[in-house]
Amino acid sequence: MRSTRTIRASVAALLALALLTSCAADDPEPPPPSAPEPTPSPEEPAVAPLTGVEVPEELEHPALSAKIDNNPFARPQFGLEHADVVVEEFVEGGTTRYAATWHSHVPEEIGPVRSVRPMDPAIVGPYGGIIAYSGGHFIEQMQATGVTNVIHDSGQYDDVFYRMDDRIAPHNLLLSADEVVDRFSDLDAPDELWGFADEAADSAAQENGTDASLIELVYSPGESRTWECTDDTWTRAQNGQPDLDANGDQLSATNVIALSVEVQYVRGDVPETLLVGYEGAGFVSSGCSSVPVTWSQESVNDPLVLVTEDGEEIELAPGNTWIHLVPVTGSTSVS
């Protein structure tokens, strides 16, 4: 017969076991292990649509285009060094003017501003935004593009145009560029008109082209342009002289595009570069290399299409671009 002490010990053990079992039954089930939080994908960097250069944040303001004088009395010009794209076009007397566009950096002032020519709607239409000029015979065509027209002496924008005292008219008309862009800040930013490589070494010219160090362009007798490449940058000269900005620095470009174009004459002696519905040959130069291209344009609001001999659309090097529309009666060469 068990002793009382043994019985008491057994009872105590049974009670302890029952208590433990009861507590265990009351304990909640442990939660299942949680899935690890997914690692967020890195945000795509913001890129300026007209240069392909990374910027701190999306550029939501509109592009500003303007007609810029290239008469010797208009030099040096103001703001060309900040333009994303500059187009040099053939005008009366065998000379040239610029249709320049600013977006990634809009300076305080640009100019001298001059009048529009018949090909300008096709040149600036693809950028949308704003076009500033001093008038001309082709205002209706420019307004038909849907681009906001800021016209000197129209009675609407006298506060953003002003004349320099130390230059003669008409080569002294400047525009308060930043004020104009602020005034129309509700307009859309431009689309990317051409593709840009992530790096200059991946551009079409450097991947598929040949080495180049000198571009020679002739618009007419007495009107020549040259570009020389050093350290992947092209520097510009007019008629054998370095082309300088208002700060005394030589104008330069990351990409230089030279296109051969047909020209017809309207209103007597006004040359019109034929773009919409036409095509032609040219070359694109980036980073001391150059590649042949064919160009075409479908409408005034569509960008120039530039394709290589293989039919691939070109990719430019990230940076600014100068485009030369050279009459077929002139010449273009790269070496």
mmCIF file of C-alpha atoms in Angstrom:
data_model
loop_
_atom_site.group_PDB
_atom_site.id
_atom_site.type_symbol
_atom_site.label_atom_id
_atom_site.label_comp_id
_atom_site.label_asym_id
_atom_site.label_seq_id
_atom_site.Cartn_x
_atom_site.Cartn_y
_atom_site.Cartn_z
ATOM 1 C CA MET A 1 0.000 0.000 0.000
ATOM 2 C CA ARG A 2 1.335 3.320 -1.095
ATOM 3 C CA SER A 3 2.288 5.806 1.535
ATOM 4 C CA THR A 4 0.311 8.991 1.985
ATOM 5 C CA ARG A 5 3.338 10.968 0.872
ATOM 6 C CA THR A 6 3.518 9.042 -2.413
ATOM 7 C CA ILE A 7 -0.188 9.525 -3.104
ATOM 8 C CA ARG A 8 0.043 13.241 -2.390
ATOM 9 C CA ALA A 9 3.016 13.553 -4.758
ATOM 10 C CA SER A 10 1.155 11.731 -7.525
ATOM 11 C CA VAL A 11 -1.927 13.907 -7.098
ATOM 12 C CA ALA A 12 0.209 17.059 -7.184
ATOM 13 C CA ALA A 13 1.904 15.880 -10.353
ATOM 14 C CA LEU A 14 -1.429 15.153 -12.020
ATOM 15 C CA LEU A 15 -2.785 18.557 -11.022
ATOM 16 C CA ALA A 16 0.314 20.302 -12.409
ATOM 17 C CA LEU A 17 0.029 18.387 -15.677
ATOM 18 C CA ALA A 18 -3.649 19.275 -15.972
ATOM 19 C CA LEU A 19 -2.884 22.926 -15.293
ATOM 20 C CA LEU A 20 -0.162 22.975 -17.936
ATOM 21 C CA THR A 21 -2.433 21.282 -20.438
ATOM 22 C CA SER A 22 -5.190 23.806 -19.738
ATOM 23 C CA CYS A 23 -2.815 26.751 -20.178
ATOM 24 C CA ALA A 24 -1.440 25.317 -23.385
ATOM 25 C CA ALA A 25 -4.956 24.949 -24.763
ATOM 26 C CA ASP A 26 -5.705 28.576 -23.939
ATOM 27 C CA ASP A 27 -2.565 29.910 -25.656
ATOM 28 C CA PRO A 28 -3.290 31.288 -29.186
ATOM 29 C CA GLU A 29 -1.619 29.725 -32.175
ATOM 30 C CA PRO A 30 1.552 31.605 -33.148
ATOM 31 C CA PRO A 31 0.991 33.738 -36.282
ATOM 32 C CA PRO A 32 2.421 32.365 -39.522
ATOM 33 C CA PRO A 33 5.693 33.963 -40.543
ATOM 34 C CA SER A 34 5.053 37.119 -42.580
ATOM 35 C CA ALA A 35 6.309 37.358 -46.141
ATOM 36 C CA PRO A 36 9.244 39.713 -46.549
ATOM 37 C CA GLU A 37 8.372 43.204 -47.787
ATOM 38 C CA PRO A 38 9.127 43.487 -51.532
ATOM 39 C CA THR A 39 12.063 45.723 -52.324
ATOM 40 C CA PRO A 40 10.714 48.790 -54.153
ATOM 41 C CA SER A 41 12.008 49.199 -57.693
ATOM 42 C CA PRO A 42 14.259 52.226 -58.103
ATOM 43 C CA GLU A 43 12.509 55.139 -59.779
ATOM 44 C CA GLU A 44 13.489 55.913 -63.340
ATOM 45 C CA PRO A 45 15.577 59.101 -63.390
ATOM 46 C CA ALA A 46 13.971 62.197 -64.903
ATOM 47 C CA VAL A 47 15.389 63.054 -68.324
ATOM 48 C CA ALA A 48 15.152 66.312 -70.288
ATOM 49 C CA PRO A 49 13.155 65.375 -73.412
ATOM 50 C CA LEU A 50 15.120 67.550 -75.847
ATOM 51 C CA THR A 51 18.620 66.640 -74.619
ATOM 52 C CA GLY A 52 18.378 63.200 -73.033
ATOM 53 C CA VAL A 53 20.305 64.519 -70.020
ATOM 54 C CA GLU A 54 19.250 63.434 -66.517
ATOM 55 C CA VAL A 55 17.666 66.238 -64.468
ATOM 56 C CA PRO A 56 16.700 66.415 -60.761
ATOM 57 C CA GLU A 57 12.966 66.301 -61.503
ATOM 58 C CA GLU A 58 10.543 66.192 -64.416
ATOM 59 C CA LEU A 59 10.520 69.382 -66.508
ATOM 60 C CA GLU A 60 6.836 70.258 -66.709
ATOM 61 C CA HIS A 61 7.043 73.699 -68.340
ATOM 62 C CA PRO A 62 6.652 74.264 -72.099
ATOM 63 C CA ALA A 63 9.430 74.654 -74.625
ATOM 64 C CA LEU A 64 10.190 78.137 -75.926
ATOM 65 C CA SER A 65 11.261 78.518 -79.547
ATOM 66 C CA ALA A 66 12.333 81.803 -81.112
ATOM 67 C CA LYS A 67 13.588 83.148 -84.419
ATOM 68 C CA ILE A 68 17.117 84.426 -83.866
ATOM 69 C CA ASP A 69 19.055 86.816 -86.097
ATOM 70 C CA ASN A 70 22.408 85.773 -87.592
ATOM 71 C CA ASN A 71 23.318 89.021 -89.304
ATOM 72 C CA PRO A 72 26.848 90.198 -88.387
ATOM 73 C CA PHE A 73 25.217 93.175 -86.609
ATOM 74 C CA ALA A 74 23.289 90.697 -84.424
ATOM 75 C CA ARG A 75 26.365 88.877 -83.159
ATOM 76 C CA PRO A 76 27.085 87.753 -80.573
ATOM 77 C CA GLN A 77 23.624 86.433 -79.889
ATOM 78 C CA PHE A 78 22.135 86.011 -76.423
ATOM 79 C CA GLY A 79 21.139 82.604 -75.079
ATOM 80 C CA LEU A 80 22.181 80.299 -77.922
ATOM 81 C CA GLU A 81 24.640 78.567 -75.606
ATOM 82 C CA HIS A 82 21.674 77.433 -73.459
ATOM 83 C CA ALA A 83 19.436 76.211 -76.301
ATOM 84 C CA ASP A 84 18.580 72.519 -76.394
ATOM 85 C CA VAL A 85 18.249 72.582 -80.183
ATOM 86 C CA VAL A 86 19.347 75.171 -82.761
ATOM 87 C CA VAL A 87 18.296 74.884 -86.415
ATOM 88 C CA GLU A 88 20.196 76.994 -88.943
ATOM 89 C CA GLU A 89 18.112 77.744 -92.022
ATOM 90 C CA PHE A 90 18.755 79.376 -95.404
ATOM 91 C CA VAL A 91 17.094 82.793 -95.938
ATOM 92 C CA GLU A 92 17.242 85.733 -98.341
ATOM 93 C CA GLY A 93 20.525 86.888 -99.792
ATOM 94 C CA GLY A 94 22.184 83.521 -99.197
ATOM 95 C CA THR A 95 22.422 84.202 -95.449
ATOM 96 C CA THR A 96 21.011 82.235 -92.518
ATOM 97 C CA ARG A 97 18.827 82.573 -89.445
ATOM 98 C CA TYR A 98 18.207 80.354 -86.467
ATOM 99 C CA ALA A 99 15.109 78.681 -85.104
ATOM 100 C CA ALA A 100 16.276 77.883 -81.576
ATOM 101 C CA THR A 101 14.440 76.031 -78.809
ATOM 102 C CA TRP A 102 14.968 76.214 -75.042
ATOM 103 C CA HIS A 103 13.538 73.856 -72.470
ATOM 104 C CA SER A 104 16.042 72.313 -70.043
ATOM 105 C CA HIS A 105 17.553 75.753 -69.343
ATOM 106 C CA VAL A 106 15.534 78.884 -70.109
ATOM 107 C CA PRO A 107 17.777 81.953 -69.783
ATOM 108 C CA GLU A 108 16.673 85.376 -68.646
ATOM 109 C CA GLU A 109 16.989 86.897 -72.127
ATOM 110 C CA ILE A 110 17.411 85.662 -75.697
ATOM 111 C CA GLY A 111 17.883 87.336 -79.041
ATOM 112 C CA PRO A 112 18.134 89.271 -81.212
ATOM 113 C CA VAL A 113 14.658 88.142 -82.289
ATOM 114 C CA ARG A 114 13.613 88.324 -85.947
ATOM 115 C CA SER A 115 10.682 87.371 -88.181
ATOM 116 C CA VAL A 116 9.391 83.985 -89.337
ATOM 117 C CA ARG A 117 9.998 82.301 -92.672
ATOM 118 C CA PRO A 118 7.797 79.797 -94.552
ATOM 119 C CA MET A 119 9.592 76.664 -93.254
ATOM 120 C CA ASP A 120 9.445 77.695 -89.593
ATOM 121 C CA PRO A 121 6.070 76.044 -88.845
ATOM 122 C CA ALA A 122 7.567 72.662 -89.775
ATOM 123 C CA ILE A 123 10.712 73.358 -87.748
ATOM 124 C CA VAL A 124 9.129 74.474 -84.460
ATOM 125 C CA GLY A 125 5.708 72.805 -84.704
ATOM 126 C CA PRO A 126 6.897 69.480 -83.221
ATOM 127 C CA TYR A 127 8.024 71.174 -79.989
ATOM 128 C CA GLY A 128 4.609 72.646 -79.182
ATOM 129 C CA GLY A 129 4.807 75.263 -76.449
ATOM 130 C CA ILE A 130 5.664 78.805 -77.518
ATOM 131 C CA ILE A 131 7.209 80.483 -80.557
ATOM 132 C CA ALA A 132 8.451 84.086 -80.270
ATOM 133 C CA TYR A 133 9.222 86.251 -83.295
ATOM 134 C CA SER A 134 8.994 89.791 -84.599
ATOM 135 C CA GLY A 135 6.334 89.296 -87.276
ATOM 136 C CA GLY A 136 6.643 88.431 -90.957
ATOM 137 C CA HIS A 137 4.515 87.328 -93.901
ATOM 138 C CA PHE A 138 3.872 83.812 -92.617
ATOM 139 C CA ILE A 139 2.065 84.462 -89.329
ATOM 140 C CA GLU A 140 -1.096 82.586 -90.336
ATOM 141 C CA GLN A 141 0.876 79.457 -91.177
ATOM 142 C CA MET A 142 2.680 79.647 -87.852
ATOM 143 C CA GLN A 143 -0.532 80.146 -85.886
ATOM 144 C CA ALA A 144 -2.080 77.142 -87.651
ATOM 145 C CA THR A 145 0.436 74.826 -85.947
ATOM 146 C CA GLY A 146 -1.298 75.263 -82.589
ATOM 147 C CA VAL A 147 1.900 76.587 -81.013
ATOM 148 C CA THR A 148 1.336 79.694 -78.860
ATOM 149 C CA ASN A 149 2.573 82.686 -80.890
ATOM 150 C CA VAL A 150 4.283 85.533 -79.007
ATOM 151 C CA ILE A 151 4.660 88.268 -81.617
ATOM 152 C CA HIS A 152 6.412 91.605 -81.225
ATOM 153 C CA ASP A 153 4.235 94.683 -81.865
ATOM 154 C CA SER A 154 1.053 92.602 -81.710
ATOM 155 C CA GLY A 155 -0.192 94.669 -78.762
ATOM 156 C CA GLN A 156 -0.271 91.642 -76.442
ATOM 157 C CA TYR A 157 3.364 91.118 -75.519
ATOM 158 C CA ASP A 158 5.022 94.521 -75.548
ATOM 159 C CA ASP A 159 6.145 94.007 -71.939
ATOM 160 C CA VAL A 160 8.398 91.024 -72.771
ATOM 161 C CA PHE A 161 10.194 92.513 -75.789
ATOM 162 C CA TYR A 162 12.741 95.316 -75.525
ATOM 163 C CA ARG A 163 15.499 96.848 -77.634
ATOM 164 C CA MET A 164 19.179 97.206 -76.776
ATOM 165 C CA ASP A 165 20.557 100.736 -76.888
ATOM 166 C CA ASP A 166 24.005 99.792 -78.179
ATOM 167 C CA ARG A 167 22.899 97.996 -81.361
ATOM 168 C CA ILE A 168 21.020 99.192 -84.402
ATOM 169 C CA ALA A 169 17.502 98.064 -85.312
ATOM 170 C CA PRO A 170 16.331 95.558 -86.384
ATOM 171 C CA HIS A 171 19.263 93.634 -84.905
ATOM 172 C CA ASN A 172 18.652 94.664 -81.278
ATOM 173 C CA LEU A 173 15.315 93.130 -80.233
ATOM 174 C CA LEU A 174 15.550 90.920 -77.134
ATOM 175 C CA LEU A 175 12.980 88.772 -75.330
ATOM 176 C CA SER A 176 12.518 88.163 -71.593
ATOM 177 C CA ALA A 177 12.518 84.408 -72.104
ATOM 178 C CA ASP A 178 11.963 83.264 -68.534
ATOM 179 C CA GLU A 179 8.992 85.621 -68.122
ATOM 180 C CA VAL A 180 7.350 84.242 -71.252
ATOM 181 C CA VAL A 181 7.705 80.636 -70.093
ATOM 182 C CA ASP A 182 6.331 81.547 -66.647
ATOM 183 C CA ARG A 183 3.349 83.248 -68.263
ATOM 184 C CA PHE A 184 2.447 80.108 -70.197
ATOM 185 C CA SER A 185 3.455 77.545 -67.585
ATOM 186 C CA ASP A 186 0.159 75.691 -68.059
ATOM 187 C CA LEU A 187 1.192 74.542 -71.543
ATOM 188 C CA ASP A 188 2.473 70.999 -71.954
ATOM 189 C CA ALA A 189 6.135 70.095 -71.898
ATOM 190 C CA PRO A 190 7.520 68.859 -75.228
ATOM 191 C CA ASP A 191 7.733 65.217 -76.177
ATOM 192 C CA GLU A 192 11.039 63.553 -76.906
ATOM 193 C CA LEU A 193 11.589 64.122 -80.640
ATOM 194 C CA TRP A 194 14.511 61.742 -81.101
ATOM 195 C CA GLY A 195 15.894 58.871 -79.112
ATOM 196 C CA PHE A 196 18.890 59.397 -76.868
ATOM 197 C CA ALA A 197 21.448 56.807 -75.868
ATOM 198 C CA ASP A 198 22.162 56.394 -72.170
ATOM 199 C CA GLU A 199 25.772 57.356 -72.841
ATOM 200 C CA ALA A 200 27.569 59.071 -75.710
ATOM 201 C CA ALA A 201 29.470 55.870 -76.514
ATOM 202 C CA ASP A 202 26.137 54.158 -77.290
ATOM 203 C CA SER A 203 24.916 56.824 -79.739
ATOM 204 C CA ALA A 204 24.263 55.861 -83.368
ATOM 205 C CA ALA A 205 27.253 57.837 -84.611
ATOM 206 C CA GLN A 206 29.697 56.197 -82.223
ATOM 207 C CA GLU A 207 28.268 52.683 -82.488
ATOM 208 C CA ASN A 208 27.744 52.540 -86.260
ATOM 209 C CA GLY A 209 29.669 55.471 -87.694
ATOM 210 C CA THR A 210 33.252 56.321 -88.502
ATOM 211 C CA ASP A 211 35.757 58.613 -86.843
ATOM 212 C CA ALA A 212 35.317 62.299 -87.690
ATOM 213 C CA SER A 213 36.954 65.513 -86.572
ATOM 214 C CA LEU A 214 35.850 68.157 -89.109
ATOM 215 C CA ILE A 215 32.463 69.151 -90.544
ATOM 216 C CA GLU A 216 32.386 71.638 -93.434
ATOM 217 C CA LEU A 217 29.130 73.209 -94.610
ATOM 218 C CA VAL A 218 28.492 75.764 -97.356
ATOM 219 C CA TYR A 219 25.078 77.447 -97.536
ATOM 220 C CA SER A 220 26.004 79.807 -100.361
ATOM 221 C CA PRO A 221 29.108 81.557 -101.687
ATOM 222 C CA GLY A 222 30.547 83.469 -98.734
ATOM 223 C CA GLU A 223 28.478 81.612 -96.096
ATOM 224 C CA SER A 224 30.380 78.642 -94.653
ATOM 225 C CA ARG A 225 30.256 76.829 -91.309
ATOM 226 C CA THR A 226 32.777 74.473 -89.768
ATOM 227 C CA TRP A 227 32.718 72.286 -86.692
ATOM 228 C CA GLU A 228 35.811 70.731 -85.147
ATOM 229 C CA CYS A 229 35.664 67.884 -82.635
ATOM 230 C CA THR A 230 37.877 67.649 -79.567
ATOM 231 C CA ASP A 231 37.181 65.459 -76.520
ATOM 232 C CA ASP A 232 33.755 64.449 -77.909
ATOM 233 C CA THR A 233 32.615 68.090 -78.226
ATOM 234 C CA TRP A 234 32.055 69.972 -81.488
ATOM 235 C CA THR A 235 33.024 73.668 -81.600
ATOM 236 C CA ARG A 236 31.662 76.012 -84.229
ATOM 237 C CA ALA A 237 33.046 78.625 -86.620
ATOM 238 C CA GLN A 238 31.373 80.925 -89.145
ATOM 239 C CA ASN A 239 33.198 81.982 -92.288
ATOM 240 C CA GLY A 240 36.496 80.868 -90.806
ATOM 241 C CA GLN A 241 36.098 82.673 -87.467
ATOM 242 C CA PRO A 242 35.192 81.137 -84.090
ATOM 243 C CA ASP A 243 31.491 81.665 -83.391
ATOM 244 C CA LEU A 244 31.239 83.206 -79.922
ATOM 245 C CA ASP A 245 28.398 83.739 -77.483
ATOM 246 C CA ALA A 246 27.787 86.953 -75.542
ATOM 247 C CA ASN A 247 30.215 85.774 -72.847
ATOM 248 C CA GLY A 248 33.046 85.363 -75.337
ATOM 249 C CA ASP A 249 32.933 81.556 -75.285
ATOM 250 C CA GLN A 250 32.900 79.530 -78.483
ATOM 251 C CA LEU A 251 29.559 77.909 -79.272
ATOM 252 C CA SER A 252 29.630 74.127 -79.051
ATOM 253 C CA ALA A 253 27.394 71.099 -79.512
ATOM 254 C CA THR A 254 27.208 67.469 -78.481
ATOM 255 C CA ASN A 255 25.379 66.505 -81.686
ATOM 256 C CA VAL A 256 25.664 68.126 -85.113
ATOM 257 C CA ILE A 257 23.149 67.121 -87.789
ATOM 258 C CA ALA A 258 23.650 68.254 -91.398
ATOM 259 C CA LEU A 259 20.822 67.654 -93.885
ATOM 260 C CA SER A 260 20.699 68.399 -97.617
ATOM 261 C CA VAL A 261 17.387 70.069 -98.507
ATOM 262 C CA GLU A 262 15.501 71.302 -101.558
ATOM 263 C CA VAL A 263 14.613 75.003 -101.643
ATOM 264 C CA GLN A 264 11.887 76.833 -103.553
ATOM 265 C CA TYR A 265 11.251 80.574 -103.702
ATOM 266 C CA VAL A 266 8.011 82.214 -102.560
ATOM 267 C CA ARG A 267 6.942 85.854 -102.532
ATOM 268 C CA GLY A 268 9.698 86.606 -105.017
ATOM 269 C CA ASP A 269 13.019 86.163 -103.241
ATOM 270 C CA VAL A 270 12.095 84.329 -100.025
ATOM 271 C CA PRO A 271 13.613 80.820 -99.983
ATOM 272 C CA GLU A 272 11.496 78.070 -98.459
ATOM 273 C CA THR A 273 13.194 74.901 -97.269
ATOM 274 C CA LEU A 274 10.961 71.983 -98.295
ATOM 275 C CA LEU A 275 10.487 69.640 -95.346
ATOM 276 C CA VAL A 276 6.955 68.231 -95.064
ATOM 277 C CA GLY A 277 6.475 65.399 -97.530
ATOM 278 C CA TYR A 278 10.112 65.452 -98.583
ATOM 279 C CA GLU A 279 13.194 63.412 -97.755
ATOM 280 C CA GLY A 280 16.914 63.612 -98.320
ATOM 281 C CA ALA A 281 20.381 62.605 -97.237
ATOM 282 C CA GLY A 282 22.512 63.842 -94.385
ATOM 283 C CA PHE A 283 24.715 62.801 -91.513
ATOM 284 C CA VAL A 284 24.625 62.830 -87.724
ATOM 285 C CA SER A 285 27.819 63.480 -85.780
ATOM 286 C CA SER A 286 28.250 62.758 -82.073
ATOM 287 C CA GLY A 287 31.400 62.346 -80.035
ATOM 288 C CA CYS A 288 33.936 62.684 -82.877
ATOM 289 C CA SER A 289 32.101 60.082 -84.988
ATOM 290 C CA SER A 290 29.628 60.455 -87.845
ATOM 291 C CA VAL A 291 27.004 58.235 -89.476
ATOM 292 C CA PRO A 292 25.033 58.767 -92.735
ATOM 293 C CA VAL A 293 21.260 59.170 -92.387
ATOM 294 C CA THR A 294 18.141 59.705 -94.434
ATOM 295 C CA TRP A 295 15.665 62.317 -93.216
ATOM 296 C CA SER A 296 11.915 62.776 -93.772
ATOM 297 C CA GLN A 297 8.980 64.647 -92.215
ATOM 298 C CA GLU A 298 5.277 63.790 -92.416
ATOM 299 C CA SER A 299 3.597 66.965 -91.117
ATOM 300 C CA VAL A 300 4.345 70.302 -89.461
ATOM 301 C CA ASN A 301 3.659 68.789 -86.047
ATOM 302 C CA ASP A 302 5.698 65.631 -86.589
ATOM 303 C CA PRO A 303 9.441 65.638 -85.907
ATOM 304 C CA LEU A 304 12.082 64.967 -88.505
ATOM 305 C CA VAL A 305 12.651 61.236 -88.796
ATOM 306 C CA LEU A 306 16.328 60.319 -89.038
ATOM 307 C CA VAL A 307 17.245 56.743 -89.986
ATOM 308 C CA THR A 308 20.521 55.002 -90.710
ATOM 309 C CA GLU A 309 21.274 53.027 -93.873
ATOM 310 C CA ASP A 310 19.870 49.954 -92.065
ATOM 311 C CA GLY A 311 16.546 51.717 -91.497
ATOM 312 C CA GLU A 312 17.100 52.131 -87.760
ATOM 313 C CA GLU A 313 16.077 55.405 -86.135
ATOM 314 C CA ILE A 314 19.116 57.156 -84.740
ATOM 315 C CA GLU A 315 19.912 57.677 -81.089
ATOM 316 C CA LEU A 316 21.761 60.878 -80.244
ATOM 317 C CA ALA A 317 24.312 61.378 -77.502
ATOM 318 C CA PRO A 318 22.871 63.088 -74.405
ATOM 319 C CA GLY A 319 23.361 66.837 -74.841
ATOM 320 C CA ASN A 320 22.480 69.781 -77.068
ATOM 321 C CA THR A 321 21.993 69.538 -80.832
ATOM 322 C CA TRP A 322 22.587 71.831 -83.808
ATOM 323 C CA ILE A 323 20.762 71.031 -87.058
ATOM 324 C CA HIS A 324 21.861 72.494 -90.390
ATOM 325 C CA LEU A 325 19.382 72.640 -93.279
ATOM 326 C CA VAL A 326 21.797 73.128 -96.171
ATOM 327 C CA PRO A 327 20.477 73.715 -99.714
ATOM 328 C CA VAL A 328 21.428 71.045 -102.248
ATOM 329 C CA THR A 329 23.059 73.882 -104.177
ATOM 330 C CA GLY A 330 25.518 74.173 -101.290
ATOM 331 C CA SER A 331 27.632 71.388 -99.828
ATOM 332 C CA THR A 332 28.075 69.236 -96.729
ATOM 333 C CA SER A 333 31.091 67.109 -95.849
ATOM 334 C CA VAL A 334 32.537 65.356 -92.834
ATOM 335 C CA SER A 335 36.005 63.920 -92.408
#
